[in-house]
Amino acid sequence: MADIQIDIERCKGCGLCVLQCGHGCLKMSEDTNESGNTYAMINGSKDKCTGCGLCCQMCPDVAISICNEKTNTKKNKS
Amino acid sequence: MNFCRTESLIDTVTHYCPGCGHGIIHRLVAEVLDELGVREKTIATAPVGCAVLFYNYMKCDIIECAHGRSPAVATAIKRLLPENVVFTYQGDGDLAAIGMAETIHAANRGENITVIFVNNAIYGMTGGQMAPTTLLGQMSTTTEAGRGNNQEGPPIKVCELLSMLDGVTYLERVAVNDAKNVIKTKKAIRKGFLNQIEGRGFSMVEVLSMCPTDWKVSPLKAAEFVNIDMKSVFPLGVYKDEDGQ
Ligand SMILES: Cc1ncc(C[n+]2csc(CCOP(=O)(O)OP(=O)(O)O)c2C)c(N)n1
Ligand code: SF4
Ligand code: SF4
Ligand code: SF4
């Protein structure tokens, strides 16, 4: 299981990552983050995520990471 | 697989709109600088346009240029400091409208620089006026009925235009509408920088990019507009590769 992390405060709610994930692992939130944007979140459990990183490639705000080192992501609430 | 923010990309929130392609392209450039290990000796130019604050996002030296003048400034920097890696980052208004003369002459002289050309078919920063690259029929604040062939003329295809010049080494057009193309864009940017490092001359990578705000569409529709509408007018591919590599 890939350890995908979404920094929801960095997310601007564009939805490009959700469109990109062919496994349906991501969805948009119903509520908003502190900036007032809906944000990307895990759709159910992380188990479906293959760690392919295509969502990370699409994110204009570098809000998604897949890291073994814990130091690179902050405020991972999802 | 690991995916972490690369060292050269400053860890901050950008001012770009949701779904704007600039953020993706900034990241790719930063990753290439880190992978090639050239950040400490890289000097970039920032354009006038939405990427005017480029220097707030990249951990390399950056000089802000007057609108469109980046290729001339980069020429001077590279000639004075040939050991440094020098690149311009420009929008289509900056590179193909007010700066077209600088672009053509720097390319024709075969300056050993790398040009990152962000083609989003509009003037983003100033609120959506027609750019030289705006598509026929595309609405903008200065072409409210859509760009007309007789009135404004057809879009300028910069890769095709520069491919006529003997001084040019490498031209490739790529896009950031989906992850597959983003990965290809990075390869092209890497090659653009490697050409310079190996002294091969003028390289330009044209990136078809989304401007959801001034196109007045959602980010998802903007990605589709790049994929369908822009690609049919601006075909992706290598337009010149002097070393054939
Ligand atoms: C000398 C000068 N003329 C005009 C302007 C106004 N202006 C600012 S940005 C811009 C166009 C930017 O469009 P583009 O290069 O396509 O970049 P984008 O914002 O789309 O990324 C213009 C005309 C200016 N700042 N300076
Ligand atoms: S890493 Fe791949 S499988 Fe996992 S959420 Fe992102 S796109 Fe989907
Ligand atoms: S691509 Fe990035 S900014 Fe856009 S919704 Fe996904 S995480 Fe948020
Ligand atoms: S106006 Fe367009 S180019 Fe400028 S930041 Fe917004 S989406 Fe990006």
Short mmCIF file of C-alpha atoms and ligand atoms in Angstrom, two decimals:
data_model
loop_
_atom_site.label_atom_id
_atom_site.label_comp_id
_atom_site.label_asym_id
_atom_site.label_seq_id
_atom_site.Cartn_x
_atom_site.Cartn_y
_atom_site.Cartn_z
CA MET A 1 0.00 0.00 0.00
CA ALA A 2 1.37 3.32 -1.04
CA ASP A 3 1.47 6.03 1.59
CA ILE A 4 -0.15 8.88 -0.31
CA GLN A 5 -0.50 12.17 1.56
CA ILE A 6 -2.60 15.18 0.59
CA ASP A 7 -1.77 18.56 2.08
CA ILE A 8 -5.32 19.87 2.10
CA GLU A 9 -4.31 23.42 3.00
CA ARG A 10 -2.21 23.59 -0.18
CA CYS A 11 -5.04 22.21 -2.33
CA LYS A 12 -6.87 24.71 -4.52
CA GLY A 13 -9.63 22.29 -5.45
CA CYS A 14 -8.94 22.10 -9.19
CA GLY A 15 -9.86 18.40 -9.39
CA LEU A 16 -7.13 17.51 -11.92
CA CYS A 17 -5.81 14.74 -9.64
CA VAL A 18 -9.27 13.17 -9.30
CA LEU A 19 -9.64 13.14 -13.09
CA GLN A 20 -6.20 11.59 -13.47
CA CYS A 21 -6.61 8.69 -11.03
CA GLY A 22 -7.90 5.77 -13.04
CA HIS A 23 -8.42 3.73 -9.84
CA GLY A 24 -11.00 6.07 -8.35
CA CYS A 25 -8.88 6.57 -5.22
CA LEU A 26 -9.50 10.29 -4.96
CA LYS A 27 -12.57 12.50 -4.61
CA MET A 28 -13.32 16.12 -3.80
CA SER A 29 -14.43 17.11 -0.31
CA GLU A 30 -17.82 18.54 0.47
CA ASP A 31 -16.48 21.03 3.00
CA THR A 32 -13.72 23.56 2.43
CA ASN A 33 -10.22 24.13 3.75
CA GLU A 34 -9.07 27.31 5.51
CA SER A 35 -8.66 29.09 2.15
CA GLY A 36 -12.26 28.30 1.24
CA ASN A 37 -11.43 25.66 -1.41
CA THR A 38 -12.92 22.21 -1.66
CA TYR A 39 -10.01 19.81 -1.49
CA ALA A 40 -8.95 16.42 -2.80
CA MET A 41 -9.22 13.51 -0.42
CA ILE A 42 -8.90 9.74 -0.39
CA ASN A 43 -12.07 8.09 -1.68
CA GLY A 44 -12.66 5.49 1.00
CA SER A 45 -9.43 3.71 1.90
CA LYS A 46 -5.86 4.00 0.68
CA ASP A 47 -5.85 0.32 -0.23
CA LYS A 48 -6.76 0.90 -3.87
CA CYS A 49 -3.87 3.30 -4.43
CA THR A 50 -1.07 1.72 -6.44
CA GLY A 51 1.32 4.60 -5.73
CA CYS A 52 1.67 5.28 -9.44
CA GLY A 53 2.11 9.01 -8.73
CA LEU A 54 0.09 10.22 -11.71
CA CYS A 55 -2.04 12.42 -9.45
CA CYS A 56 1.18 14.03 -8.12
CA GLN A 57 2.30 14.69 -11.71
CA MET A 58 -0.89 16.64 -12.39
CA CYS A 59 -1.14 18.70 -9.22
CA PRO A 60 -0.23 22.33 -10.04
CA ASP A 61 0.19 22.99 -6.33
CA VAL A 62 2.39 20.03 -5.39
CA ALA A 63 -0.15 19.20 -2.69
CA ILE A 64 0.13 15.42 -3.08
CA SER A 65 3.16 13.43 -2.11
CA ILE A 66 4.13 9.82 -1.81
CA CYS A 67 7.05 9.76 0.55
CA ASN A 68 8.76 7.32 2.81
CA GLU A 69 10.42 10.20 4.62
CA LYS A 70 7.81 11.83 6.82
CA THR A 71 9.44 15.28 6.71
CA ASN A 72 8.08 16.47 3.40
CA THR A 73 4.36 16.66 4.10
CA LYS A 74 2.56 18.76 6.61
CA LYS A 75 -0.94 18.83 7.97
CA ASN A 76 -2.03 15.57 6.40
CA LYS A 77 -5.57 15.43 7.57
CA SER A 78 -7.04 12.99 5.11
CA MET B 1 7.53 5.10 -5.91
CA ASN B 2 8.31 8.27 -4.04
CA PHE B 3 7.09 11.71 -4.92
CA CYS B 4 8.31 14.65 -2.86
CA ARG B 5 8.69 18.37 -3.48
CA THR B 6 12.08 18.94 -5.08
CA GLU B 7 14.70 21.11 -3.40
CA SER B 8 14.73 23.90 -6.03
CA LEU B 9 11.00 24.53 -5.73
CA ILE B 10 10.38 26.86 -2.77
CA ASP B 11 7.91 25.37 -0.29
CA THR B 12 5.19 28.02 -0.48
CA VAL B 13 1.68 28.64 -1.77
CA THR B 14 1.67 30.11 -5.29
CA HIS B 15 -0.55 32.98 -6.46
CA TYR B 16 -1.73 30.94 -9.45
CA CYS B 17 -5.41 30.15 -10.01
CA PRO B 18 -6.73 26.61 -9.41
CA GLY B 19 -5.74 24.35 -12.32
CA CYS B 20 -3.22 26.81 -13.82
CA GLY B 21 -0.46 25.07 -15.78
CA HIS B 22 2.28 27.39 -14.51
CA GLY B 23 2.54 25.45 -11.22
CA ILE B 24 3.15 22.16 -13.03
CA ILE B 25 5.78 23.68 -15.32
CA HIS B 26 7.58 25.39 -12.41
CA ARG B 27 7.86 22.02 -10.67
CA LEU B 28 9.23 20.30 -13.78
CA VAL B 29 11.90 22.97 -14.28
CA ALA B 30 12.89 22.75 -10.60
CA GLU B 31 13.13 18.95 -10.76
CA VAL B 32 15.32 19.11 -13.86
CA LEU B 33 17.68 21.64 -12.24
CA ASP B 34 18.02 19.35 -9.22
CA GLU B 35 18.48 16.18 -11.25
CA LEU B 36 21.19 17.83 -13.35
CA GLY B 37 22.75 19.29 -10.18
CA VAL B 38 22.98 22.80 -11.65
CA ARG B 39 20.82 24.87 -9.27
CA GLU B 40 23.78 26.71 -7.73
CA LYS B 41 24.97 27.91 -11.12
CA THR B 42 21.62 28.61 -12.74
CA ILE B 43 20.44 32.12 -13.60
CA ALA B 44 16.88 32.49 -14.90
CA THR B 45 14.85 35.39 -16.20
CA ALA B 46 11.31 36.09 -15.04
CA PRO B 47 8.78 37.41 -17.57
CA VAL B 48 6.02 39.96 -17.39
CA GLY B 49 2.80 37.97 -17.18
CA CYS B 50 1.29 35.69 -14.57
CA ALA B 51 4.74 34.19 -13.93
CA VAL B 52 6.15 37.62 -13.01
CA LEU B 53 6.68 36.29 -9.48
CA PHE B 54 8.73 33.30 -10.75
CA TYR B 55 11.56 34.43 -8.47
CA ASN B 56 9.37 33.76 -5.42
CA TYR B 57 9.07 30.10 -6.32
CA MET B 58 12.50 28.96 -7.50
CA LYS B 59 15.68 28.61 -5.46
CA CYS B 60 18.01 29.85 -8.19
CA ASP B 61 19.12 33.35 -9.19
CA ILE B 62 16.45 35.13 -11.21
CA ILE B 63 16.44 38.50 -12.95
CA GLU B 64 13.14 40.21 -13.70
CA CYS B 65 13.07 41.51 -17.28
CA ALA B 66 11.06 44.18 -19.03
CA HIS B 67 8.15 42.66 -20.95
CA GLY B 68 9.44 40.40 -23.74
CA ARG B 69 13.11 41.26 -23.29
CA SER B 70 14.15 38.00 -21.62
CA PRO B 71 16.03 36.47 -24.58
CA ALA B 72 18.14 39.63 -24.91
CA VAL B 73 18.88 39.70 -21.18
CA ALA B 74 19.65 35.98 -21.20
CA THR B 75 22.00 36.52 -24.16
CA ALA B 76 23.98 39.03 -22.13
CA ILE B 77 24.10 36.86 -19.02
CA LYS B 78 25.20 33.75 -20.93
CA ARG B 79 27.87 35.60 -22.92
CA LEU B 80 29.32 37.17 -19.77
CA LEU B 81 28.99 34.03 -17.65
CA PRO B 82 29.28 31.11 -20.07
CA GLU B 83 29.84 28.61 -17.25
CA ASN B 84 26.42 29.35 -15.78
CA VAL B 85 23.18 27.74 -16.90
CA VAL B 86 20.84 30.42 -18.21
CA PHE B 87 17.16 30.03 -19.05
CA THR B 88 14.15 32.20 -19.76
CA TYR B 89 10.60 31.43 -18.62
CA GLN B 90 8.06 33.25 -20.80
CA GLY B 91 4.37 33.38 -21.64
CA ASP B 92 2.98 33.72 -25.15
CA GLY B 93 2.32 37.44 -24.82
CA ASP B 94 5.84 37.97 -23.52
CA LEU B 95 7.60 35.72 -26.05
CA ALA B 96 5.46 35.97 -29.18
CA ALA B 97 3.91 39.47 -29.03
CA ILE B 98 5.95 42.26 -27.45
CA GLY B 99 9.10 40.08 -27.34
CA MET B 100 8.91 38.44 -30.77
CA ALA B 101 11.90 40.39 -32.12
CA GLU B 102 14.09 39.32 -29.18
CA THR B 103 12.92 35.72 -29.55
CA ILE B 104 13.66 35.48 -33.26
CA HIS B 105 17.05 37.17 -33.09
CA ALA B 106 18.30 35.23 -30.07
CA ALA B 107 17.19 32.01 -31.80
CA ASN B 108 18.77 33.04 -35.09
CA ARG B 109 22.07 33.87 -33.39
CA GLY B 110 21.99 30.41 -31.84
CA GLU B 111 22.52 31.73 -28.33
CA ASN B 112 23.39 28.85 -26.01
CA ILE B 113 20.37 29.35 -23.76
CA THR B 114 17.22 27.41 -22.87
CA VAL B 115 13.79 28.97 -23.38
CA ILE B 116 10.73 27.65 -21.54
CA PHE B 117 7.75 28.97 -23.48
CA VAL B 118 4.35 28.66 -21.81
CA ASN B 119 1.65 28.84 -24.48
CA ASN B 120 -1.77 29.31 -22.85
CA ALA B 121 -3.30 31.04 -25.89
CA ILE B 122 -4.18 34.21 -23.96
CA TYR B 123 -2.82 37.14 -21.95
CA GLY B 124 -3.43 35.74 -18.48
CA MET B 125 -2.21 38.43 -16.12
CA THR B 126 -3.99 41.36 -17.71
CA GLY B 127 -7.39 39.67 -17.79
CA GLY B 128 -7.72 37.63 -20.95
CA GLN B 129 -6.85 39.68 -24.03
CA MET B 130 -6.00 37.97 -27.32
CA ALA B 131 -2.44 36.65 -27.62
CA PRO B 132 -0.63 35.86 -30.90
CA THR B 133 -1.40 32.21 -30.09
CA THR B 134 -5.14 32.63 -29.46
CA LEU B 135 -7.05 30.12 -31.62
CA LEU B 136 -9.37 31.14 -34.45
CA GLY B 137 -12.84 31.49 -32.99
CA GLN B 138 -11.51 31.66 -29.43
CA MET B 139 -13.13 34.35 -27.34
CA SER B 140 -11.06 36.88 -25.45
CA THR B 141 -11.78 40.34 -24.07
CA THR B 142 -10.35 41.86 -27.28
CA THR B 143 -12.00 39.33 -29.62
CA GLU B 144 -15.46 39.10 -28.12
CA ALA B 145 -16.91 37.38 -31.18
CA GLY B 146 -13.92 35.01 -31.39
CA ARG B 147 -10.60 35.56 -33.15
CA GLY B 148 -11.22 36.07 -36.87
CA ASN B 149 -8.95 35.04 -39.70
CA ASN B 150 -9.59 38.26 -41.64
CA GLN B 151 -9.66 40.61 -38.68
CA GLU B 152 -6.87 39.41 -36.36
CA GLY B 153 -5.17 36.79 -38.52
CA PRO B 154 -4.49 33.17 -37.60
CA PRO B 155 -2.49 32.06 -34.52
CA ILE B 156 1.30 32.18 -34.75
CA LYS B 157 2.98 28.79 -34.45
CA VAL B 158 6.27 29.63 -32.81
CA CYS B 159 7.98 26.23 -33.11
CA GLU B 160 7.19 26.06 -36.82
CA LEU B 161 8.37 29.66 -37.31
CA LEU B 162 11.69 29.21 -35.49
CA SER B 163 12.37 25.88 -37.20
CA MET B 164 13.18 27.89 -40.34
CA LEU B 165 16.21 29.47 -38.66
CA ASP B 166 19.62 27.87 -39.13
CA GLY B 167 20.84 29.03 -35.70
CA VAL B 168 18.31 26.96 -33.78
CA THR B 169 19.34 23.63 -32.22
CA TYR B 170 16.25 22.17 -30.56
CA LEU B 171 12.51 22.87 -30.64
CA GLU B 172 9.85 20.69 -29.11
CA ARG B 173 6.18 21.29 -28.37
CA VAL B 174 4.68 19.46 -25.39
CA ALA B 175 1.61 19.85 -23.16
CA VAL B 176 0.59 19.53 -19.51
CA ASN B 177 -3.03 18.48 -19.93
CA ASP B 178 -2.53 15.00 -18.44
CA ALA B 179 0.10 13.08 -16.49
CA LYS B 180 1.48 11.28 -19.54
CA ASN B 181 2.14 14.58 -21.26
CA VAL B 182 3.54 16.10 -18.05
CA ILE B 183 6.15 13.33 -17.97
CA LYS B 184 6.99 13.99 -21.64
CA THR B 185 7.25 17.71 -20.89
CA LYS B 186 9.85 17.02 -18.24
CA LYS B 187 11.92 14.96 -20.68
CA ALA B 188 11.83 17.80 -23.20
CA ILE B 189 12.83 20.38 -20.57
CA ARG B 190 15.69 18.14 -19.47
CA LYS B 191 16.91 17.88 -23.04
CA GLY B 192 16.63 21.64 -23.45
CA PHE B 193 18.95 22.12 -20.47
CA LEU B 194 21.33 19.32 -21.44
CA ASN B 195 21.79 20.89 -24.87
CA GLN B 196 22.94 24.10 -23.21
CA ILE B 197 25.23 22.32 -20.72
CA GLU B 198 26.84 20.43 -23.60
CA GLY B 199 27.21 23.64 -25.62
CA ARG B 200 24.84 22.75 -28.44
CA GLY B 201 23.05 26.10 -28.72
CA PHE B 202 19.53 27.52 -28.70
CA SER B 203 16.80 25.27 -27.32
CA MET B 204 13.13 26.11 -26.83
CA VAL B 205 10.44 23.95 -25.26
CA GLU B 206 6.91 25.18 -25.98
CA VAL B 207 4.44 23.94 -23.37
CA LEU B 208 0.70 24.04 -24.12
CA SER B 209 -0.79 25.03 -20.78
CA MET B 210 -4.12 25.69 -19.08
CA CYS B 211 -5.53 29.12 -18.16
CA PRO B 212 -8.96 28.19 -16.77
CA THR B 213 -9.60 31.68 -15.40
CA ASP B 214 -9.24 33.70 -18.59
CA TRP B 215 -10.68 30.96 -20.78
CA LYS B 216 -13.63 31.13 -18.36
CA VAL B 217 -13.92 27.37 -17.99
CA SER B 218 -13.37 24.85 -15.18
CA PRO B 219 -9.88 23.35 -14.72
CA LEU B 220 -11.15 20.05 -16.15
CA LYS B 221 -12.58 21.75 -19.24
CA ALA B 222 -9.32 23.69 -19.60
CA ALA B 223 -7.32 20.44 -19.70
CA GLU B 224 -9.72 19.20 -22.36
CA PHE B 225 -9.32 22.43 -24.35
CA VAL B 226 -5.56 21.87 -24.43
CA ASN B 227 -6.02 18.24 -25.41
CA ILE B 228 -8.57 18.76 -28.20
CA ASP B 229 -8.55 22.36 -29.42
CA MET B 230 -5.00 23.52 -28.82
CA LYS B 231 -3.27 20.31 -29.90
CA SER B 232 -5.12 20.30 -33.22
CA VAL B 233 -3.76 23.77 -34.03
CA PHE B 234 -0.39 23.31 -32.31
CA PRO B 235 0.62 19.69 -32.95
CA LEU B 236 2.95 18.20 -30.35
CA GLY B 237 6.35 16.92 -31.37
CA VAL B 238 9.97 17.72 -32.08
CA TYR B 239 10.28 20.53 -34.64
CA LYS B 240 14.04 20.64 -34.77
CA ASP B 241 16.79 18.53 -33.25
CA GLU B 242 20.14 19.40 -34.79
CA ASP B 243 22.04 16.62 -33.10
CA GLY B 244 19.33 14.10 -33.84
CA GLN B 245 19.58 12.70 -30.32
C1 LIG C 1 5.84 47.22 -21.69
C2 LIG C 1 4.59 46.58 -21.19
N1 LIG C 1 3.53 46.47 -22.01
C3 LIG C 1 2.39 45.87 -21.58
C4 LIG C 1 2.30 45.39 -20.30
C5 LIG C 1 1.01 44.76 -19.84
N2 LIG C 1 1.08 43.32 -19.74
C6 LIG C 1 1.36 42.70 -18.58
S1 LIG C 1 1.32 41.03 -18.68
C7 LIG C 1 0.92 41.11 -20.32
C8 LIG C 1 0.69 39.86 -21.14
C9 LIG C 1 1.01 38.59 -20.43
O1 LIG C 1 0.61 37.47 -21.17
P1 LIG C 1 1.50 36.19 -21.33
O2 LIG C 1 2.89 36.56 -21.68
O3 LIG C 1 0.80 35.31 -22.29
O4 LIG C 1 1.58 35.54 -19.89
P2 LIG C 1 0.46 34.86 -18.98
O5 LIG C 1 0.00 35.94 -18.05
O6 LIG C 1 -0.63 34.35 -19.87
O7 LIG C 1 1.17 33.76 -18.26
C10 LIG C 1 0.82 42.44 -20.76
C11 LIG C 1 0.45 42.82 -22.13
C12 LIG C 1 3.43 45.53 -19.47
N3 LIG C 1 3.43 45.07 -18.21
N4 LIG C 1 4.55 46.13 -19.93
S1 SF4 C 2 -0.88 7.43 -6.80
FE1 SF4 C 2 -1.96 6.66 -8.63
S2 SF4 C 2 -3.45 5.20 -7.80
FE2 SF4 C 2 -2.76 6.45 -6.07
S3 SF4 C 2 -4.25 8.14 -5.93
FE3 SF4 C 2 -2.57 8.85 -7.23
S4 SF4 C 2 -3.20 8.41 -9.34
FE4 SF4 C 2 -4.48 7.18 -7.95
S1 SF4 C 3 -4.55 18.51 -8.32
FE1 SF4 C 3 -3.71 19.34 -6.40
S2 SF4 C 3 -4.71 21.33 -6.15
FE2 SF4 C 3 -5.90 20.19 -7.68
S3 SF4 C 3 -7.51 19.15 -6.47
FE3 SF4 C 3 -5.81 17.72 -6.63
S4 SF4 C 3 -4.56 18.07 -4.78
FE4 SF4 C 3 -5.93 19.83 -5.01
S1 SF4 C 4 -4.94 34.00 -15.11
FE1 SF4 C 4 -4.53 32.09 -16.21
S2 SF4 C 4 -2.27 31.98 -16.47
FE2 SF4 C 4 -2.75 33.51 -14.88
S3 SF4 C 4 -2.61 32.40 -12.92
FE3 SF4 C 4 -4.77 32.38 -13.55
S4 SF4 C 4 -5.01 30.48 -14.72
FE4 SF4 C 4 -2.79 30.89 -14.56
#
